[in-house]
PDB file of C-alpha atoms in Angstrom:
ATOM      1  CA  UNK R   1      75.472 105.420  89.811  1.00 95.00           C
ATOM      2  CA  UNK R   2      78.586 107.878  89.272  1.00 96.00           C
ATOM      3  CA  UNK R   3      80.267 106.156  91.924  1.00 97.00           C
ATOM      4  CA  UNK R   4      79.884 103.057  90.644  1.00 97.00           C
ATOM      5  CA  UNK R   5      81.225 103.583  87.017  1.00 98.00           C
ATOM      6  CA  UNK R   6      84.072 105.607  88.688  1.00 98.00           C
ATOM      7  CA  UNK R   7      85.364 102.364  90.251  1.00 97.00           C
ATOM      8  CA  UNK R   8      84.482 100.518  87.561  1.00 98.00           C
ATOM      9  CA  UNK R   9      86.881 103.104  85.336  1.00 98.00           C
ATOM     10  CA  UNK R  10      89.400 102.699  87.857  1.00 98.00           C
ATOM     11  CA  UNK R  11      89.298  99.064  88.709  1.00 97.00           C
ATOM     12  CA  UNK R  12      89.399  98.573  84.537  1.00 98.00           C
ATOM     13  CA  UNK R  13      92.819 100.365  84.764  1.00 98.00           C
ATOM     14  CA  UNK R  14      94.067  98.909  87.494  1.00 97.00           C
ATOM     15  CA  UNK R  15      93.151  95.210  86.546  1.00 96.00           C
ATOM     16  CA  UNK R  16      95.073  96.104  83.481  1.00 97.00           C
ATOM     17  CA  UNK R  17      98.377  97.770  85.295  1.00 97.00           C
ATOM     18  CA  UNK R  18      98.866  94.459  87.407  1.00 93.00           C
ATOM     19  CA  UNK R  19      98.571  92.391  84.298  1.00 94.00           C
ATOM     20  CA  UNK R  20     101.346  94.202  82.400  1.00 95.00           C
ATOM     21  CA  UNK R  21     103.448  94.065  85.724  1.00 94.00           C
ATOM     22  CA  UNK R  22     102.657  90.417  85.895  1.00 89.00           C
ATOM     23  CA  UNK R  23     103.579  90.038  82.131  1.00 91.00           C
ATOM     24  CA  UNK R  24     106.695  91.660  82.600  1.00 92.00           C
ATOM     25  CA  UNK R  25     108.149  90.707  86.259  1.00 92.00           C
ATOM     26  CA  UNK R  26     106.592  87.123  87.104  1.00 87.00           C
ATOM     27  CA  UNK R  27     109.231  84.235  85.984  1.00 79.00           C
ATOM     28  CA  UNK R  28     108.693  80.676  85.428  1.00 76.00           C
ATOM     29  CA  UNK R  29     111.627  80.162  85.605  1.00 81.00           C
ATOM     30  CA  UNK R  30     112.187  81.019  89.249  1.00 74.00           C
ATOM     31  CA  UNK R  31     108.832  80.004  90.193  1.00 72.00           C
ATOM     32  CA  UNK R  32     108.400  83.437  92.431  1.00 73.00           C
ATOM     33  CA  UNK R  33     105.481  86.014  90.889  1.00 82.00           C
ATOM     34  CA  UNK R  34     108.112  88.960  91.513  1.00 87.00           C
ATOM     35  CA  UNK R  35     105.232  90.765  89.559  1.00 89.00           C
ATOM     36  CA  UNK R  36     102.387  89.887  91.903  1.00 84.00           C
ATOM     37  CA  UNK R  37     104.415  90.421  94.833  1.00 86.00           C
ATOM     38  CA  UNK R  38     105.263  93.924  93.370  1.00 90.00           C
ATOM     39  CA  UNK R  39     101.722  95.049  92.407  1.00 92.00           C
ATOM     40  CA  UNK R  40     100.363  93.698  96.107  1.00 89.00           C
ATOM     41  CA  UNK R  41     103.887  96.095  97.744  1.00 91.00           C
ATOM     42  CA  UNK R  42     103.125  99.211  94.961  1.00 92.00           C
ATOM     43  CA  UNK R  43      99.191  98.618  95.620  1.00 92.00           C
ATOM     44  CA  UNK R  44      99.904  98.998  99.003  1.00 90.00           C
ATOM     45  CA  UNK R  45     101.876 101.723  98.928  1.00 92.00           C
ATOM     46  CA  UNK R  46      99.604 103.722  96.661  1.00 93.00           C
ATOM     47  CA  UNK R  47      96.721 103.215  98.753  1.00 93.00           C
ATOM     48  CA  UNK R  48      98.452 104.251 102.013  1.00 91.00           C
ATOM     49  CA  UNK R  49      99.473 107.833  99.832  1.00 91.00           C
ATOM     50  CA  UNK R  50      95.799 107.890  98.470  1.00 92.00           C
ATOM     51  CA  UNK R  51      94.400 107.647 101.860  1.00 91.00           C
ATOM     52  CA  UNK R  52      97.024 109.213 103.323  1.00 88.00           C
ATOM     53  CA  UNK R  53      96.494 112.536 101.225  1.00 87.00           C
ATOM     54  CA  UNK R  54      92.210 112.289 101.728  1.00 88.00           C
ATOM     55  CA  UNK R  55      92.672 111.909 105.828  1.00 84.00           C
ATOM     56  CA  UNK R  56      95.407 114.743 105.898  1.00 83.00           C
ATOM     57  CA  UNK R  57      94.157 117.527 104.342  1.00 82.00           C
ATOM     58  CA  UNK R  58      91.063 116.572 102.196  1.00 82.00           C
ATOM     59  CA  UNK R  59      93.145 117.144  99.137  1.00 85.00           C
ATOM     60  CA  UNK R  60      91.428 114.362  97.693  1.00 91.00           C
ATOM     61  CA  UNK R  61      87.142 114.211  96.666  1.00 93.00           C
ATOM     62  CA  UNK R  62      85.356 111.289  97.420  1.00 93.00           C
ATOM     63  CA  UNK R  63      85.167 110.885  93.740  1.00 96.00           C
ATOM     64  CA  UNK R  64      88.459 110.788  93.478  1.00 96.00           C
ATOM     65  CA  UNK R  65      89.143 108.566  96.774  1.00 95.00           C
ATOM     66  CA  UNK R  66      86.735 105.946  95.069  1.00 96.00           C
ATOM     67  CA  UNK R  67      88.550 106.321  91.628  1.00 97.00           C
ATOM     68  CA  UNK R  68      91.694 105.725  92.827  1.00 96.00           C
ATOM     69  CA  UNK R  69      91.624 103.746  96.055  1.00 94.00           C
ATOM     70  CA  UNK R  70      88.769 101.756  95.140  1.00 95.00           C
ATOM     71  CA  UNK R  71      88.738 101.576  91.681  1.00 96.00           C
ATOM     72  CA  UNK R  72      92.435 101.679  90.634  1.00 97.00           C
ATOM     73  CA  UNK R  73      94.017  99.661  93.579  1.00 94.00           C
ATOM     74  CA  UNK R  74      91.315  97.402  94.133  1.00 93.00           C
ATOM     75  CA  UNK R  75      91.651  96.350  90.359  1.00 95.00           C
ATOM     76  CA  UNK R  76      95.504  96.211  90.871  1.00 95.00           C
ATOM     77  CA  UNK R  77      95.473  94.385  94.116  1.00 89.00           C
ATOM     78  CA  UNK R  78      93.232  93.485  96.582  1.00 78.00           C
ATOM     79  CA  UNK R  79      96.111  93.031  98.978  1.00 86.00           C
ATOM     80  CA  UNK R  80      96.519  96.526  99.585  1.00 85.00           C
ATOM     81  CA  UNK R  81      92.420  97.113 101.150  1.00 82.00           C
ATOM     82  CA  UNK R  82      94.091  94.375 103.111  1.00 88.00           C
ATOM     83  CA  UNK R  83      97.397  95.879 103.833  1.00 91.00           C
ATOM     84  CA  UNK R  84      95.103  99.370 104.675  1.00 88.00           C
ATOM     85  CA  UNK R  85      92.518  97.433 107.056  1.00 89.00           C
ATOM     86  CA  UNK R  86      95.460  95.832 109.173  1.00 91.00           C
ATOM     87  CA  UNK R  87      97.588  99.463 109.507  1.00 93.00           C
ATOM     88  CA  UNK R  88      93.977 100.848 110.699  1.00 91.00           C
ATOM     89  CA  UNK R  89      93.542  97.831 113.324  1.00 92.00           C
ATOM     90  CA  UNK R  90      97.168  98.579 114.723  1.00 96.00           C
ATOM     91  CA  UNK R  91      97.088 102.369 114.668  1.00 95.00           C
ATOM     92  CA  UNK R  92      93.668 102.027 116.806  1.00 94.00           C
ATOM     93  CA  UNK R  93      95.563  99.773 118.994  1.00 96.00           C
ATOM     94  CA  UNK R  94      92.970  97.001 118.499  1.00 93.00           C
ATOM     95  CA  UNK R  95      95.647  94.344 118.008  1.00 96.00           C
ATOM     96  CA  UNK R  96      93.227  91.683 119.110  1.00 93.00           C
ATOM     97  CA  UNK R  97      91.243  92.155 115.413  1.00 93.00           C
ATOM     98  CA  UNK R  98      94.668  92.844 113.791  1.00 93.00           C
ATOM     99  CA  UNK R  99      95.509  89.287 114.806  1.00 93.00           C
ATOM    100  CA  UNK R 100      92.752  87.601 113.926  1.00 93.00           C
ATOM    101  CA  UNK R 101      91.981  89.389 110.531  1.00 92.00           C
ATOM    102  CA  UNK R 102      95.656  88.948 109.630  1.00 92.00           C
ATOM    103  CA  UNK R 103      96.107  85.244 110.353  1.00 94.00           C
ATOM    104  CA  UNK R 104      92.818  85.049 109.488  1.00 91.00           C
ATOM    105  CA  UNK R 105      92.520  86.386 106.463  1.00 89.00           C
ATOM    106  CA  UNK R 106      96.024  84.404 105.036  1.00 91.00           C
ATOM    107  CA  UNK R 107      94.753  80.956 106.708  1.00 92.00           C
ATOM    108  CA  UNK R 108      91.257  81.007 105.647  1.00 91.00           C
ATOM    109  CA  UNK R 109      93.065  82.710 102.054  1.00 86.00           C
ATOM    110  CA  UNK R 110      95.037  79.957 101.562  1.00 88.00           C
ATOM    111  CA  UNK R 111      92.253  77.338 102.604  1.00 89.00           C
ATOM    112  CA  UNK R 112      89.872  78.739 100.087  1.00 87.00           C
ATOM    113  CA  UNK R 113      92.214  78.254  97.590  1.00 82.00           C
ATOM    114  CA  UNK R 114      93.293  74.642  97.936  1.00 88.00           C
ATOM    115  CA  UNK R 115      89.496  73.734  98.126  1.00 90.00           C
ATOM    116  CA  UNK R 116      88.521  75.043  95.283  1.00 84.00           C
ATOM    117  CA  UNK R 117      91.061  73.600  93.179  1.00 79.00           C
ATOM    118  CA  UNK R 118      90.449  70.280  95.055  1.00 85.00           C
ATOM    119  CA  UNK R 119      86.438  70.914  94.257  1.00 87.00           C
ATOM    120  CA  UNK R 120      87.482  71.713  90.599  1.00 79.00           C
ATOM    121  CA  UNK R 121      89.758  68.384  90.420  1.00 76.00           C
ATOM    122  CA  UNK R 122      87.107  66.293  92.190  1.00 62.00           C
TER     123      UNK R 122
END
């Protein structure tokens, strides 16, 4: 039960982090989310020190791992579990599952998105 309310504290935060960077850095104007893109490249950043500093040296709990890995950048961006998942694939030299999760994951991402707002419409 503690770890779920810890990513629950930490996805609360994060959900609310990406929507002030949203607020503040996406332009209609230009049509590009600068702010999404930038909470999917600072999510995946964070997540790659986060997990970075709990392989290395354990300076990190598991508490704190779920808090802020998790919780924080799994509220912020979901992009950066993704980001994380791929760098493991490659590291362990399974390109083979990098490929397909990659591609994958954008194709089928993409997909999912234009039927659903085509179900929605219908």
């Amino acid at each position: 039960m503690k770890q779920l309310i810890l990513v629950f504290i930490g996805g609360g935060f994060g959900s609310v982090a990406r929507f002030l960077v949203a607020k503040y850095f996406n332009s209609a104007s230009s049509g590009i989310p600068y702010g999404t893109f930038l909470a999917n490249v600072l999510g995946s950043l964070l997540i790659g020190l986060i997990l970075g500093l709990a392989a290395k040296n354990d300076t990190l709990t598991q508490n704190q791992t779920l808090l802020l890995a998790t919780g924080f950048c799994g509220g912020f961006t979901t992009f950066s579990t993704f980001a994380y998942e791929n760098h493991v694939f490659l590291k362990a030299g399974d390109f083979a599952s990098f490929f397909v999760y990659a591609i994958g994951s954008v194709a089928l991402g993409f997909g999912a998105v234009f039927l659903g707002m085509y179900l929605v419409k219908s």
